[in-house]
C-alpha positions as YAML, in Angstrom:
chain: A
units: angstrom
residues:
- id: 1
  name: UNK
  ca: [47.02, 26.81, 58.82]
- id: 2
  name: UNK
  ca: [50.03, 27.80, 60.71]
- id: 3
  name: UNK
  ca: [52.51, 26.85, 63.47]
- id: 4
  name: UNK
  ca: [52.94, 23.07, 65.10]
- id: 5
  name: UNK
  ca: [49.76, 21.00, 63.93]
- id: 6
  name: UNK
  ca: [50.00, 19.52, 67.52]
- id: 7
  name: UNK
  ca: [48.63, 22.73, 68.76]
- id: 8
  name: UNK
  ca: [45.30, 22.50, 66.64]
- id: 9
  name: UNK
  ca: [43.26, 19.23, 67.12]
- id: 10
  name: UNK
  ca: [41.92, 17.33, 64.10]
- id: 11
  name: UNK
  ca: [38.50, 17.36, 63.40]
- id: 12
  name: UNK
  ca: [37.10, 15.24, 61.69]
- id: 13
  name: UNK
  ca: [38.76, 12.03, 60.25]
- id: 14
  name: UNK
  ca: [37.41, 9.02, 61.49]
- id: 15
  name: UNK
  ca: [38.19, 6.57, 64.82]
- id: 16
  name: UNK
  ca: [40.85, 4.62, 62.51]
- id: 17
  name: UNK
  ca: [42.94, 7.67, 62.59]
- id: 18
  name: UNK
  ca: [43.66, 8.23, 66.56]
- id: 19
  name: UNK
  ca: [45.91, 5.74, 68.58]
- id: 20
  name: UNK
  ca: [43.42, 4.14, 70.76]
- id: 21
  name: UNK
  ca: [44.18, 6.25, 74.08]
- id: 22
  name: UNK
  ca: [42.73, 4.80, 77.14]
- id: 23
  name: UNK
  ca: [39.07, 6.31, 78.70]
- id: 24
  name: UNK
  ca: [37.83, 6.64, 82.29]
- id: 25
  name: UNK
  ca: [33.97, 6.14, 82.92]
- id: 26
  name: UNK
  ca: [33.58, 8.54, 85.89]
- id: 27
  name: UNK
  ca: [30.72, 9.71, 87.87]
- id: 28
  name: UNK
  ca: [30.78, 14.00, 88.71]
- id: 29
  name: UNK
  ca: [27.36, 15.09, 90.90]
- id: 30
  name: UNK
  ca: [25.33, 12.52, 89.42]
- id: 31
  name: UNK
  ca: [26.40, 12.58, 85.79]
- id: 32
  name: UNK
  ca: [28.52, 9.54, 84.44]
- id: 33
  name: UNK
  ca: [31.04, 11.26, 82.37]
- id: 34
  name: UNK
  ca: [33.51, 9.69, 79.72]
- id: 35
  name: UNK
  ca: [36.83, 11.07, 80.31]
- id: 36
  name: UNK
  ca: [40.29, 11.10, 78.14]
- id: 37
  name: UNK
  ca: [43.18, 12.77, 79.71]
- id: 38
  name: UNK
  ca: [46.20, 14.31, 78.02]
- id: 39
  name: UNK
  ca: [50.20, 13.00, 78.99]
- id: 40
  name: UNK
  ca: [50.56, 16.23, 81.81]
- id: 41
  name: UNK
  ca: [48.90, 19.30, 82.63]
- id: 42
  name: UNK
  ca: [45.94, 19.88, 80.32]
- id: 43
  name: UNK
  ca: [45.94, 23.11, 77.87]
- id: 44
  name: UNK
  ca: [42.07, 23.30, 78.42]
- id: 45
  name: UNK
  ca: [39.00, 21.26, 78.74]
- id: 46
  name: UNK
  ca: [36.20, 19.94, 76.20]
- id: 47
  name: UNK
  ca: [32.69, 19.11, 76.69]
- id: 48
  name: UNK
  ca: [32.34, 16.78, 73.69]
- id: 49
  name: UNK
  ca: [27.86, 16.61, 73.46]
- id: 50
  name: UNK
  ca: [26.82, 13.49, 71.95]
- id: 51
  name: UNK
  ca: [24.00, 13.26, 69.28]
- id: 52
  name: UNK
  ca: [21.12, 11.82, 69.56]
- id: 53
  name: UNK
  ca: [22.65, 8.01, 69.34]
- id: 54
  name: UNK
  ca: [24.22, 8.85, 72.86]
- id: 55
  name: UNK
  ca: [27.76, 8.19, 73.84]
- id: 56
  name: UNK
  ca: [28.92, 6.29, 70.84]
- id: 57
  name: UNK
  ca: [32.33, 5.02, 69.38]
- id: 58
  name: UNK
  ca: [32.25, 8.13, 67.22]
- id: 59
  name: UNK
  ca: [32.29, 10.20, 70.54]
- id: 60
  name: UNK
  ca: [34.50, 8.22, 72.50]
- id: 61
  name: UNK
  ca: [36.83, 8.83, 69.26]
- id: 62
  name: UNK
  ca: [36.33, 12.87, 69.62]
- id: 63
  name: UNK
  ca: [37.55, 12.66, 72.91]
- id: 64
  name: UNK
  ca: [40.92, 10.70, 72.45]
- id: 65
  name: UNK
  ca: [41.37, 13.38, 69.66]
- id: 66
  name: UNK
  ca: [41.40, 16.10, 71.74]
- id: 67
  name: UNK
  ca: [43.28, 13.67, 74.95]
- id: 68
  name: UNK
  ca: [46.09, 13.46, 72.18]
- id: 69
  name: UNK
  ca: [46.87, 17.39, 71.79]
- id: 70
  name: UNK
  ca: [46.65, 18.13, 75.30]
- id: 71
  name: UNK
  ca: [42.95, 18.51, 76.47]
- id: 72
  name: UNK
  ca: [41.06, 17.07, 79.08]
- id: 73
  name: UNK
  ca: [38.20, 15.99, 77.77]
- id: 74
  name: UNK
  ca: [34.66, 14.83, 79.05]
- id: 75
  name: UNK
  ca: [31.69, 13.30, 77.10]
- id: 76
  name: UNK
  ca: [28.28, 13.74, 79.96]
- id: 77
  name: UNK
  ca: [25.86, 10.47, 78.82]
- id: 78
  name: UNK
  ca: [22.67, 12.76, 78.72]
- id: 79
  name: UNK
  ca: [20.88, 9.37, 78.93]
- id: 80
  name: UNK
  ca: [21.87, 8.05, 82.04]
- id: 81
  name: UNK
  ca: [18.41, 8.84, 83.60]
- id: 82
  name: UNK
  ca: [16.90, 5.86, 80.74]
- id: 83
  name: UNK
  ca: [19.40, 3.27, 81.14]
- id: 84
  name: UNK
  ca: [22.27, 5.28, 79.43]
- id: 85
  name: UNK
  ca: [21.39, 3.68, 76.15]
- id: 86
  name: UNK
  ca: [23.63, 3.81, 73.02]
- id: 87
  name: UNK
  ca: [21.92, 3.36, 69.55]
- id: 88
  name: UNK
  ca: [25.05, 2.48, 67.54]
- id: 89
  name: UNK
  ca: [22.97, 1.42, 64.36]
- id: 90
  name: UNK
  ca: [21.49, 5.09, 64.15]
- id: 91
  name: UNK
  ca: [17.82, 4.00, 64.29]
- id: 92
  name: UNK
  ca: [15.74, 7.24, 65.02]
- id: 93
  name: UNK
  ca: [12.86, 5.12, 66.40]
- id: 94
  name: UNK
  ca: [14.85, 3.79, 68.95]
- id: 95
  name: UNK
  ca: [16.19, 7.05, 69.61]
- id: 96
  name: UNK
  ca: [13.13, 9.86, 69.52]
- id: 97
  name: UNK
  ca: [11.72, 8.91, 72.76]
- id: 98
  name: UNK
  ca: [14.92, 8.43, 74.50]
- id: 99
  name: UNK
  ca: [15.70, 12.01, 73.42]
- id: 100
  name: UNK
  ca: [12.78, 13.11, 74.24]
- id: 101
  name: UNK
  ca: [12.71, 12.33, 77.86]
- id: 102
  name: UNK
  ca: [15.46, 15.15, 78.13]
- id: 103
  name: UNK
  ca: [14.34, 18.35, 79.76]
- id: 104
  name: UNK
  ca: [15.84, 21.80, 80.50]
- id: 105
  name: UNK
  ca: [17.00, 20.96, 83.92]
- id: 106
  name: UNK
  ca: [18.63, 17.23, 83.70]
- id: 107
  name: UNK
  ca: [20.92, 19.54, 80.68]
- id: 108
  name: UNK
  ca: [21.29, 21.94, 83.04]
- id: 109
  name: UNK
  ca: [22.90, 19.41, 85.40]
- id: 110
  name: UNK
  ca: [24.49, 17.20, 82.97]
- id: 111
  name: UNK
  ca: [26.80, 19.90, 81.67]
- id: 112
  name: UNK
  ca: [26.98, 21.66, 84.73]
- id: 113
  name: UNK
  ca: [28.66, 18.37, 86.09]
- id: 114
  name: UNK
  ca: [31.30, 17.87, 83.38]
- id: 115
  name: UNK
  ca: [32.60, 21.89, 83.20]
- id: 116
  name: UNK
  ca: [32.89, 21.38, 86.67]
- id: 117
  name: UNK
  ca: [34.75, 18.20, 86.32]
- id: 118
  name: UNK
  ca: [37.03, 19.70, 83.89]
- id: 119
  name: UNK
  ca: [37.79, 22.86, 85.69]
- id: 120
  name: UNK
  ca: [38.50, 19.99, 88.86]
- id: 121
  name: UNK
  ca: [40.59, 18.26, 86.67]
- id: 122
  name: UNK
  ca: [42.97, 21.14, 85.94]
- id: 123
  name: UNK
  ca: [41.66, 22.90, 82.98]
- id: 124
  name: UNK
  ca: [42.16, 26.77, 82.90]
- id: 125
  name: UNK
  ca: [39.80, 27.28, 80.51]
- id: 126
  name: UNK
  ca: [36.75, 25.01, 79.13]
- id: 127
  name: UNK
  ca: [34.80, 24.91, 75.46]
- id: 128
  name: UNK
  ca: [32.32, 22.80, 74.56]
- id: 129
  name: UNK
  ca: [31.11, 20.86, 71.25]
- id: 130
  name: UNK
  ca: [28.59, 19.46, 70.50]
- id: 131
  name: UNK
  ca: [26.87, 17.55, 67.51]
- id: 132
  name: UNK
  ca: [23.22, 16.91, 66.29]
- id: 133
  name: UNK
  ca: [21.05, 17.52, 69.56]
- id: 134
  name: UNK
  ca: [24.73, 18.24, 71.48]
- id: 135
  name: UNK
  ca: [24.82, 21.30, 69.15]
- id: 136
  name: UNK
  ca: [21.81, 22.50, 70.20]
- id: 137
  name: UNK
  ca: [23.04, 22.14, 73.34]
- id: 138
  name: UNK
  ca: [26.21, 23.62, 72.91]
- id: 139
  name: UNK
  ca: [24.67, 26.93, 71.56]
- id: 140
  name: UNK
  ca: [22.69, 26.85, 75.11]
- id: 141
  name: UNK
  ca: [25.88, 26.38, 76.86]
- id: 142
  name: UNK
  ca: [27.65, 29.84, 75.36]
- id: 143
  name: UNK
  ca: [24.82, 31.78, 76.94]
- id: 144
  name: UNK
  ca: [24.39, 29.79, 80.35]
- id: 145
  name: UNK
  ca: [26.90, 27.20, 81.21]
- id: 146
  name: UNK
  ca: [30.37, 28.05, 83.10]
- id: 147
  name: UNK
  ca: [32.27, 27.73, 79.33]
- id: 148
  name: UNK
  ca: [34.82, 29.76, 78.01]
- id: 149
  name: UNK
  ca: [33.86, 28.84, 73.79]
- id: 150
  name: UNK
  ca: [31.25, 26.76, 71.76]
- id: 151
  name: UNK
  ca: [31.02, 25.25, 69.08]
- id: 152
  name: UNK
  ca: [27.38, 23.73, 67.33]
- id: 153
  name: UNK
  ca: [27.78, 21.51, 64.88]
- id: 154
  name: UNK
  ca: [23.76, 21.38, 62.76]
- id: 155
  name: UNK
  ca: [22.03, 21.43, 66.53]
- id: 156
  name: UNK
  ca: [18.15, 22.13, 65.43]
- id: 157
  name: UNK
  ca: [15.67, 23.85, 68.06]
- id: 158
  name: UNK
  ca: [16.47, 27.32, 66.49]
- id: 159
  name: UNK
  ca: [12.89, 28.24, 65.71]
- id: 160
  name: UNK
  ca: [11.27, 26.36, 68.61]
- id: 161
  name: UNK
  ca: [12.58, 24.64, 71.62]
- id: 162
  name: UNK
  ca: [13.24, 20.80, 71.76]
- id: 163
  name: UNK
  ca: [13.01, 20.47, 74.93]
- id: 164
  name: UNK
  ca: [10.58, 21.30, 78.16]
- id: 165
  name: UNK
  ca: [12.15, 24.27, 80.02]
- id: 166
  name: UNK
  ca: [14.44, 25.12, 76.90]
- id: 167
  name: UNK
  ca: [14.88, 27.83, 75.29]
- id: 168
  name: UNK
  ca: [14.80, 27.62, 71.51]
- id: 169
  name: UNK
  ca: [18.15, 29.16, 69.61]
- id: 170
  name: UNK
  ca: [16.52, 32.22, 68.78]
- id: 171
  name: UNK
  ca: [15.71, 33.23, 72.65]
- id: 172
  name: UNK
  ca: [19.24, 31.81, 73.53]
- id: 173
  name: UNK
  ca: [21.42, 33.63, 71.02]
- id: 174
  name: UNK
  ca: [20.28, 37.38, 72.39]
- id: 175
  name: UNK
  ca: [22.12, 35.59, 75.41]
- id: 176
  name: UNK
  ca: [25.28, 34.49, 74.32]
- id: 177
  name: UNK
  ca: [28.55, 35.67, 76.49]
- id: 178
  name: UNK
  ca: [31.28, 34.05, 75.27]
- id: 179
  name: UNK
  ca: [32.78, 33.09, 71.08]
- id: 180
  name: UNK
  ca: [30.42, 31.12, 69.42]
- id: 181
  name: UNK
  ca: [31.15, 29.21, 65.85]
- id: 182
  name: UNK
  ca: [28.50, 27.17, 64.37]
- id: 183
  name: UNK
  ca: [27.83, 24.71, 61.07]
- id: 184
  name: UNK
  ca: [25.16, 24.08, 59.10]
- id: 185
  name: UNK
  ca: [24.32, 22.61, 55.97]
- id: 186
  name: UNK
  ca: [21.66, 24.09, 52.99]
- id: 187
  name: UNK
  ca: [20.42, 20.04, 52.36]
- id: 188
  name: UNK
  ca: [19.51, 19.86, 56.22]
- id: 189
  name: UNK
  ca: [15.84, 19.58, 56.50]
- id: 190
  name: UNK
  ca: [15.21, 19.95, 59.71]
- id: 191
  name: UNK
  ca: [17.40, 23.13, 59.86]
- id: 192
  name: UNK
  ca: [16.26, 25.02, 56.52]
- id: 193
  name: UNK
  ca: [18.56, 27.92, 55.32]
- id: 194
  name: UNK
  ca: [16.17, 29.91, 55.98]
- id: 195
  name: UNK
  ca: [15.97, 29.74, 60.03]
- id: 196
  name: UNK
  ca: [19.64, 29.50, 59.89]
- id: 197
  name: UNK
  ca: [19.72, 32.96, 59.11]
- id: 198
  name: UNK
  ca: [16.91, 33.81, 61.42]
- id: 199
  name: UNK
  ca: [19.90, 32.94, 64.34]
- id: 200
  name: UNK
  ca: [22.29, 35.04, 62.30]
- id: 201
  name: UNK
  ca: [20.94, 37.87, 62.25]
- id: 202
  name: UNK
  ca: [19.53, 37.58, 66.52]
- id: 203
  name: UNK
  ca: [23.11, 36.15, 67.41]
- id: 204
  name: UNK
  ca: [25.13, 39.23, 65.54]
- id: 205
  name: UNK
  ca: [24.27, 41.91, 68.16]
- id: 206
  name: UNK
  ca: [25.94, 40.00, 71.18]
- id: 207
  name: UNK
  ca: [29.13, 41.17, 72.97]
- id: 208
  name: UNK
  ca: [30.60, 38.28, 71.70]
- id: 209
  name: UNK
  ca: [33.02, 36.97, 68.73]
- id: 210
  name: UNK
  ca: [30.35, 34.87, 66.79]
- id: 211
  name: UNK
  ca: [30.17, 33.15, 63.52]
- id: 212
  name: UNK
  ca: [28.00, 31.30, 61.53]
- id: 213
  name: UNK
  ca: [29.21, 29.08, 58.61]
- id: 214
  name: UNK
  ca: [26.62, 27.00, 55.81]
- id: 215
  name: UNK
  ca: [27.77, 24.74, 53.31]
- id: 216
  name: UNK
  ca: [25.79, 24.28, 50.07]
- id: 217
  name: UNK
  ca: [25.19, 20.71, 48.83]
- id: 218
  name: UNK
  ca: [25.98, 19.35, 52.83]
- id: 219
  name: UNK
  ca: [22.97, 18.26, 54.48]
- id: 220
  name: UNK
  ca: [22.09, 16.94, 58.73]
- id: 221
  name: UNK
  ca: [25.45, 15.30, 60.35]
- id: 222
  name: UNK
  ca: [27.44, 16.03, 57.30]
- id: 223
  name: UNK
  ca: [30.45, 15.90, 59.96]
- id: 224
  name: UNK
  ca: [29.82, 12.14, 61.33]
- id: 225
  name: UNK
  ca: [32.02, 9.08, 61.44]
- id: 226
  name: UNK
  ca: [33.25, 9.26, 57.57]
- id: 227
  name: UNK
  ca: [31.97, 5.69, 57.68]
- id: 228
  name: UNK
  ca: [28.03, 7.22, 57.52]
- id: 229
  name: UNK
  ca: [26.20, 8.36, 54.27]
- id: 230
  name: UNK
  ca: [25.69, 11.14, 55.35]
- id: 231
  name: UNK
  ca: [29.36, 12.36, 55.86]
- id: 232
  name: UNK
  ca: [30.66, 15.31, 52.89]
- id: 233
  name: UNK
  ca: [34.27, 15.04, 53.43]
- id: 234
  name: UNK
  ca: [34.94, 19.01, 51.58]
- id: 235
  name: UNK
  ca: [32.41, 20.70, 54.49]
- id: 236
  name: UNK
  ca: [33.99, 18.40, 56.79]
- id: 237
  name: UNK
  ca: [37.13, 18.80, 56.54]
- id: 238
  name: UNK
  ca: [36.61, 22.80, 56.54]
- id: 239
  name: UNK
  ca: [34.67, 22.51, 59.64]
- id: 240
  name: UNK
  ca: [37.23, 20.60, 61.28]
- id: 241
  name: UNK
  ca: [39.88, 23.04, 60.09]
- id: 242
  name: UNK
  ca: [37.75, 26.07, 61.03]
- id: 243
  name: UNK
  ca: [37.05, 24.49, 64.34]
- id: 244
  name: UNK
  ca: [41.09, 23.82, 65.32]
- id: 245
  name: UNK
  ca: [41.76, 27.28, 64.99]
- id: 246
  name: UNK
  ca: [38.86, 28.76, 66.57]
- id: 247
  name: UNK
  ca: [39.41, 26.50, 69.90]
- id: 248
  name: UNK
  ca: [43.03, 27.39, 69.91]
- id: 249
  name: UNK
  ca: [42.19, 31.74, 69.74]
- id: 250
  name: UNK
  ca: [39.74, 31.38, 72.57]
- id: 251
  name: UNK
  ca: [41.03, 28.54, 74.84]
- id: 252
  name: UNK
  ca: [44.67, 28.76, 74.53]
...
């Protein structure tokens, strides 16, 4: 890595590691949004995509993260329409129905609300992350949303959609428009190696810079709060650094 590290946010450490930087609970269009905002004018935006627990500490973390190096960033609760529930103790059955009461077009307004927030709010440019379900969203976004970058961090839906009126990844990455970077780990299960490469080799054609990355012995949300089981700090700390320096080629 070169030049100031201030230029280059970090991603991932944990919430301990970020001064606790004030949020804004917003509403844009319909969509409440969580919102950090950077000391001055912002270098870009970030769509930060929850996973499937919604709009947890973890994500409110992300976004002071990026707040901190200069970005305006926005975290849409994609489960406003069911209460806007939060599952902080990561209980899937709590969670699977709540996801999947999601559909193409409450996405399709949900992230159209926070890019146009962020482009409101000053940003010249706009990239989008997202994690778990928010990286199958985010993959989505770089062939339909008003984004400048994405980045998918294990999103599933690559051989079939998750969603009524989504595509899966496979009909979406023939689409992409703008750079694309996404993670994945061999130990996943519900993203095998195999279909991984499936979206490789559709996604390579584009007109677009894209990359795929896999990390052996990493399984599903090997990137979460360091605090989870789950978390493999060596593919996590790569992705982070990998991630730094491919938001700061595309958005500046």
């Amino acid at each position: 890595m070169t030049g100031n590290d201030r230029d280059l946010p970090p991603l991932p450490r944990g919430p301990q590691d970020t001064a606790q930087l004030p949020l804004a609970r917003i509403d844009h269009g319909g969509t409440p949004l969580t919102v950090a905002r950077p000391d001055g004018a912002p270098r870009a935006g970030i769509v930060v995509v929850q996973e499937a627990w919604g709009v947890t500490g973890y994500i409110e973390w992300l976004l002071r993260v990026f707040a901190d190096v200069g970005y305006v960033a926005a975290a849409p609760h994609l489960y406003h329409r069911r209460g806007d529930v939060v599952i902080e103790d990561h209980d899937f059955a709590k969670a699977r129905p709540v996801m999947a009461s999601l559909n193409g077009e409450a996405i399709t307004a949900d992230i159209g609300n926070a890019t146009g927030f962020l482009r409101e709010a000053g940003a010249p440019r706009v990239g989008i992350i997202g994690f778990c379900m928010g990286g199958t969203i985010a993959l989505w976004a770089a062939a339909h949303s008003d984004v400048d970058a994405a980045v998918t961090f294990y999103g599933s839906g690559i051989d079939k959609p998750r969603w009524s009126g989504f595509e899966s990844g496979l009909e979406t990455a023939a689409r992409v428009r703008v750079p694309w970077l996404g993670f994945y780990g061999d130990e996943d299960r519900s993203i095998p190696p195999a279909q991984v490469e499936r979206l490789r080799t559709a996604i390579e054609p584009v007109n677009a810079p894209t990359q795929i990355v896999r990390y052996p012995g990493a399984g599903h949300a090997f990137a979460s709060d360091p605090s989870s089981p789950k978390h493999v700090r060596e593919a996590a700390e790569d992705a982070g650094i990998r991630t730094r320096e491919f938001l700061a080629a595309h958005l500046g």
